[in-house]
Coordinates of C-alpha atoms in Angstrom, one line a residue:
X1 CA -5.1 11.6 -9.9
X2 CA -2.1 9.6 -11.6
X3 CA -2.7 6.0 -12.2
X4 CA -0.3 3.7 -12.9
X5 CA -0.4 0.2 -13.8
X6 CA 1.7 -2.5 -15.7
X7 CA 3.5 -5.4 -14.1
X8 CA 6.8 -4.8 -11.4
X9 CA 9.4 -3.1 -13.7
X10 CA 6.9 -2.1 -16.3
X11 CA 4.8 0.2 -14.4
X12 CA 3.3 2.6 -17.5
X13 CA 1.5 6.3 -16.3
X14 CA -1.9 6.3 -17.9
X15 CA -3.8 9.3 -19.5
X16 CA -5.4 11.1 -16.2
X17 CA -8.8 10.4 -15.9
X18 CA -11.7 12.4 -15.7
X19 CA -12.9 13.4 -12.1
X20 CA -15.1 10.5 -10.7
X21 CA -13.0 7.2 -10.7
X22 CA -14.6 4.9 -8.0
X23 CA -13.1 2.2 -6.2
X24 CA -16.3 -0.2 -4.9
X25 CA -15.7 -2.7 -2.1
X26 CA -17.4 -5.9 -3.2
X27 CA -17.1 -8.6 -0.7
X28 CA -18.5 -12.0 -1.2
X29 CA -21.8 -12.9 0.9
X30 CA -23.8 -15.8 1.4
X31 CA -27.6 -15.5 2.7
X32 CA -29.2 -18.3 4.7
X33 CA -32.9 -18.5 5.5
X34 CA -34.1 -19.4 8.7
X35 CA -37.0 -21.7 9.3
X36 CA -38.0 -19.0 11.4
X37 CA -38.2 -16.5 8.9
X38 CA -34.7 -14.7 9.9
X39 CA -32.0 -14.1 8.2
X40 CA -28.2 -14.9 9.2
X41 CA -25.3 -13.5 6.5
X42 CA -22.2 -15.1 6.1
X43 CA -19.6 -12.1 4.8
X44 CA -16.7 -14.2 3.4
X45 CA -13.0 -13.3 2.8
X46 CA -12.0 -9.9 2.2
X47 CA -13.6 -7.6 0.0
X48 CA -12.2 -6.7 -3.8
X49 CA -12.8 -4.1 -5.6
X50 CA -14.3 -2.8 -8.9
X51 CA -12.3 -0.1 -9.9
X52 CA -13.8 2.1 -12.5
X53 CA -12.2 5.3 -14.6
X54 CA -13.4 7.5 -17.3
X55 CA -11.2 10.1 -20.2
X56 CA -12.6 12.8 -22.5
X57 CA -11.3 12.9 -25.9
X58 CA -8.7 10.5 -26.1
X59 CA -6.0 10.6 -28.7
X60 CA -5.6 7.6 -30.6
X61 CA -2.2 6.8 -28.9
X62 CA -3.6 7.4 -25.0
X63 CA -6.3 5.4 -26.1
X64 CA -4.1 2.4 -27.4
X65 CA -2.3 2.0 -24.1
X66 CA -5.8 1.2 -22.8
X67 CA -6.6 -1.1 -24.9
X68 CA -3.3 -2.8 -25.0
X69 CA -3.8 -4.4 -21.0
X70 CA -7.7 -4.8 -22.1
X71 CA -6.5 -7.4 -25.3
X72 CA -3.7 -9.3 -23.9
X73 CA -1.3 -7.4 -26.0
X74 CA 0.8 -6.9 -21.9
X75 CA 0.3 -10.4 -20.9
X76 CA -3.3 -11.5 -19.2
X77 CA -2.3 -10.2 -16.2
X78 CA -3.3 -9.6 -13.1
X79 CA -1.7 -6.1 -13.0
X80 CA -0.6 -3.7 -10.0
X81 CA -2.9 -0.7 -9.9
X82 CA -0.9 2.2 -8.3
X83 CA -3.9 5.1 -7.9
X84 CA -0.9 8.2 -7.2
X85 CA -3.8 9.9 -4.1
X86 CA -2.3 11.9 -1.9
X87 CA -3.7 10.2 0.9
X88 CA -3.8 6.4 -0.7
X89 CA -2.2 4.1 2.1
X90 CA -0.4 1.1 -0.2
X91 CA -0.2 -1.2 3.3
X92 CA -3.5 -4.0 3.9
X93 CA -6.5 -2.8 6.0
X94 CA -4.4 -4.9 9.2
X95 CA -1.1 -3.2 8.8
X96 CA -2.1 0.0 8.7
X97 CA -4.6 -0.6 11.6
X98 CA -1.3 -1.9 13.6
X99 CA -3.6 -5.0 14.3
X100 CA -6.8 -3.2 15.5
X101 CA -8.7 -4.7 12.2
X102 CA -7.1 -8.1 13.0
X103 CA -6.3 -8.4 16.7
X104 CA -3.0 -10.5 15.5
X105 CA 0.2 -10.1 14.2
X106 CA -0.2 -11.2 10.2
X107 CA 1.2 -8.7 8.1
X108 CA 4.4 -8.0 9.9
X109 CA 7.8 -9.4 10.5
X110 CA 10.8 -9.2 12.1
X111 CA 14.0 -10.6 13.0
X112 CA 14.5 -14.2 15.0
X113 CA 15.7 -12.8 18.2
X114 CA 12.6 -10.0 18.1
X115 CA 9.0 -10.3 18.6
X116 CA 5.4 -8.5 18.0
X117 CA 2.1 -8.9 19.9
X118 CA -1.3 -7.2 19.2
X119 CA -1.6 -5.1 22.5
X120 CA -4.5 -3.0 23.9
X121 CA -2.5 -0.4 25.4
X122 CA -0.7 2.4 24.7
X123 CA -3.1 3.3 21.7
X124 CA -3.2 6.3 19.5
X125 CA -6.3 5.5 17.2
X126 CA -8.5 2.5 17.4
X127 CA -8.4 -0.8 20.3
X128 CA -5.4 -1.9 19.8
X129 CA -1.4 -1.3 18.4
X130 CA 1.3 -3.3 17.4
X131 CA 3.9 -3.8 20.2
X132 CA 8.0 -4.8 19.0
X133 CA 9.7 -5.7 21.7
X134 CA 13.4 -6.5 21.2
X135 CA 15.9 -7.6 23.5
X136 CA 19.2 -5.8 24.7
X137 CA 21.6 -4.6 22.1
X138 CA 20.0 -6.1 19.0
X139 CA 22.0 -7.2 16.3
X140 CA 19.1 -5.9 13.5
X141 CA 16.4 -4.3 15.3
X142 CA 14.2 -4.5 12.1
X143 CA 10.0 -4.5 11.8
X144 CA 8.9 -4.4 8.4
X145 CA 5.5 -4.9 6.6
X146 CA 5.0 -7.9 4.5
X147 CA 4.6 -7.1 0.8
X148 CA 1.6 -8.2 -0.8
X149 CA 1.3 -11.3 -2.8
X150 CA 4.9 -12.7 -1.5
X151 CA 6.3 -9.5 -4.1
X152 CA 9.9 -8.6 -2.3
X153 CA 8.3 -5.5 -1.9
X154 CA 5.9 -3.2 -3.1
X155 CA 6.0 -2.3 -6.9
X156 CA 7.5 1.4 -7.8
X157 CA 7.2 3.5 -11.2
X158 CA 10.2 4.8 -12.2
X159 CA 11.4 8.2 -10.4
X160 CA 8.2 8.2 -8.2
X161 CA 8.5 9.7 -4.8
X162 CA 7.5 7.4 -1.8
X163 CA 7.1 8.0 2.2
X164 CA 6.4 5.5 5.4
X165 CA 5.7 7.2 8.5
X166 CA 4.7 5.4 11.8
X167 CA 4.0 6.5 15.7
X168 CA 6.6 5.3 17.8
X169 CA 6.5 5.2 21.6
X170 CA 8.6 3.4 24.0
X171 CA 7.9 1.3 27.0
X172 CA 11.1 2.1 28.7
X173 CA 14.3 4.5 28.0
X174 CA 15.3 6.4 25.2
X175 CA 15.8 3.8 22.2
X176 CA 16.4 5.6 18.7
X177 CA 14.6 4.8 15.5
X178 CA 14.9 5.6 12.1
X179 CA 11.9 5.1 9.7
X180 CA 13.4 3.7 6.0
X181 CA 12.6 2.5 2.5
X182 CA 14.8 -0.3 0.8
X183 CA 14.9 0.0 -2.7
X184 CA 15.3 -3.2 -4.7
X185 CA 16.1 -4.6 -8.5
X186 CA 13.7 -6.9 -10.6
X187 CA 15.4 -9.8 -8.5
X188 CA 14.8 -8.8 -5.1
X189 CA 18.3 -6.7 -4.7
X190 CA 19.1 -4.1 -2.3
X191 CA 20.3 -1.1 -4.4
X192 CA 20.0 1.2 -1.4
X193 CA 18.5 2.6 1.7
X194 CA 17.0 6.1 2.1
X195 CA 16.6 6.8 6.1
X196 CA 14.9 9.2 7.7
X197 CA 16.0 11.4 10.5
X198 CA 17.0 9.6 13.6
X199 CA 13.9 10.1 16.2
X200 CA 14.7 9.6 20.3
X201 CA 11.6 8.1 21.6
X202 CA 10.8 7.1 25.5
X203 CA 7.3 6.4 27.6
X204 CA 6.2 10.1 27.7
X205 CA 3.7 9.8 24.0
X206 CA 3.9 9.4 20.5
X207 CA 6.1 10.7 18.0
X208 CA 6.3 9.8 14.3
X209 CA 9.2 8.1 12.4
X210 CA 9.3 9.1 8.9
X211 CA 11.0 9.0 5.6
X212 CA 10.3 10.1 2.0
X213 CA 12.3 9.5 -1.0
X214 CA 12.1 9.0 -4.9
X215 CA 12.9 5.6 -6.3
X216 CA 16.3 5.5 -7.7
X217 CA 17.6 4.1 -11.4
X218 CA 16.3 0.8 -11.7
X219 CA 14.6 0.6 -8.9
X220 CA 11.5 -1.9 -9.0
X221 CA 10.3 -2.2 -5.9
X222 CA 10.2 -0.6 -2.3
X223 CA 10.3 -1.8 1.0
X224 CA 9.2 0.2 4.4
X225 CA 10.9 -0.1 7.6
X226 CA 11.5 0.8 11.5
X227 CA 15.3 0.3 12.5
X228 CA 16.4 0.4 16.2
X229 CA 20.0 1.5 17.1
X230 CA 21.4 -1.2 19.0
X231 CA 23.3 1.3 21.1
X232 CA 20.0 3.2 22.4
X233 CA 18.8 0.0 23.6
X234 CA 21.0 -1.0 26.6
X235 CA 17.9 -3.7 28.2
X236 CA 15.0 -5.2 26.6
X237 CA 12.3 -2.9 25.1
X238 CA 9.7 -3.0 23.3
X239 CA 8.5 -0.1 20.9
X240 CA 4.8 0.9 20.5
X241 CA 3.4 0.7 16.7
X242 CA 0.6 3.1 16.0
X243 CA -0.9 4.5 12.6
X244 CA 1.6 3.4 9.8
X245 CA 1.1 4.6 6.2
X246 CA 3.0 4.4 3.3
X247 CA 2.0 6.4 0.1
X248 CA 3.6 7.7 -3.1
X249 CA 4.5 11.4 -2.7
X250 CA 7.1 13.3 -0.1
X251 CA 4.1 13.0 2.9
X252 CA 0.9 12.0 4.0
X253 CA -1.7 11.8 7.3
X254 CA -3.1 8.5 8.4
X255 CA -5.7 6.8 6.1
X256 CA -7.2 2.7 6.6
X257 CA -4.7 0.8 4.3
X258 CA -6.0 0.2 1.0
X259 CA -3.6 -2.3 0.0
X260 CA -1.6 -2.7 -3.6
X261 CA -4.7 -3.2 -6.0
X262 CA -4.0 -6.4 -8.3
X263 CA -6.6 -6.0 -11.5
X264 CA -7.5 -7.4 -14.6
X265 CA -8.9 -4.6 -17.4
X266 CA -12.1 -6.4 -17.4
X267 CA -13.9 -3.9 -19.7
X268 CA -13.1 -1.1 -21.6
X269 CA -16.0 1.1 -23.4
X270 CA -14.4 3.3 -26.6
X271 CA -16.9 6.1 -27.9
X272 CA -16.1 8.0 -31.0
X273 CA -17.4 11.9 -30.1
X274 CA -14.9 12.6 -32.9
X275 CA -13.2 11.1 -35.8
X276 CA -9.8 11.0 -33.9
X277 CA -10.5 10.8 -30.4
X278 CA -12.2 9.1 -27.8
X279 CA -14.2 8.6 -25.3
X280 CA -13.4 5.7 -22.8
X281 CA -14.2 3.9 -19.7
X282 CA -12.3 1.0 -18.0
X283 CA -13.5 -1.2 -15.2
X284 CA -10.8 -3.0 -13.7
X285 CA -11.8 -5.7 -11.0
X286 CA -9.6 -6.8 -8.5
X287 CA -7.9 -10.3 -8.3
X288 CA -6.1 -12.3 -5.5

């Protein structure tokens, strides 16, 4: 597994580590006694995790990239953490549940004239789904993800492949819609659009709207999206929202969204097995 990490624009590959790296939930708890002798446990905010990876016989210059975020020789940080899993999901644990883990809306935007609403039918996994109900002949029809930490989007390595996929459904005709990533400069500048293949939806089940592409020249972030053809939609619809992912690589099945890790290189273990190589270990605990 390729990891990644460095600030937006200055993503760096690291050496691949060894089999083994975990990735530990830790979410913040507070115990209360009762003066009947229960116990009541207040889980607070959402969990962060302690990320922890290990390499064999090191050269010295693998080594120094390591210990380069772990001094403050990059900056102090926090970092993006881009673990390159097949099956990683990059959107929050709400998005990808299309409002199942959340029963709300956070996470996801769209234009003024255009709404969302946390529904409990049509579902394709889990209670609920996100419903996107536009009116007639919309002059965007646009629902995209919000990017973590108010980023304009999520941060790319150079030349790195990318999809976003979704289930679509409609509640009434035929409305077309096109899955896409915007590709954007160090400011926040559209350099381009990859879209997917157009997909005709209606009432009858799901389908999925998909796209993958690799990030283009100076590229530094990457932005997922549904688009509606105003022309499919002659009345008001709204489109069903089911199982979205988006993940580095050309495809990918559903997964719970694991977010965009931010870290700090907390601690980093060097062990000389030989005189020019080593042996390392990295814990890097999430921020935010």
């Amino acid at each position: 597994m390729t990891l990644y990490l460095g600030r937006p624009g200055a993503l760096v590959e690291l050496p691949d580590p060894d089999p083994g790296v975990t990735a530990t939930p830790v979410r913040a708890a507070a115990d209360h006694q009762l003066l009947g002798g229960g116990r009541v446990v207040d889980l607070l905010g959402t969990p962060r995790r302690i990320i922890t990876a290990s390499w064999t016989r090191l050269l010295d210059d693998e080594y120094a990239l390591l210990e380069e975020f772990h001094s403050g020789a990059r900056g102090s940080g926090p970092f993006a953490l881009l673990p390159s899993a097949a099956r990683w999901n990059y959107l929050t644990t709400g998005q990808a549940a299309a409002t199942s883990a959340t029963a709300n809306t956070s996470g996801w935007t769209v234009t003024a004239s255009e709404s969302v609403a946390s529904v409990s039918a049509p579902v394709l996994r889990g209670p609920r789904c996100l419903a996107w109900t536009v009116p007639a002949a919309p002059t965007s029809g646009l629902l995209a993800p919000v990017a973590p930490g108010g980023a304009p989007g999520w941060s790319t390595p150079p030349a790195v492949a990318w999809y976003f996929a979704a289930a679509v459904r409609a509640s009434t005709g035929a409305p077309e819609v096109t899955a896409r990533l915007r590709w954007l400069d160090a400011a926040g500048t559209q350099l381009s659009i990859s879209i997917g293949p157009p997909l005709t939806i209606s009432a009858s089940g799901w389908l999925t709207a998909a796209v993958a592409a690799t990030a283009p020249a100076g590229a530094v972030y990457v932005v997922p999206r549904l688009y509606l053809t105003a022309a499919t939609i002659p009345a008001p619809t709204t489109v069903y929202v089911d199982t979205p992912r988006l993940g580095i690589g050309t495809s990918g099945s559903w997964t719970p969204g694991r977010g965009l890790p931010l870290v700090t290189l907390t601690d980093l273990t060097d062990t000389y097995p030989w005189a020019d190589v080593h042996d390392a270990k990295a814990v890097f605990t999430e921020v935010g």
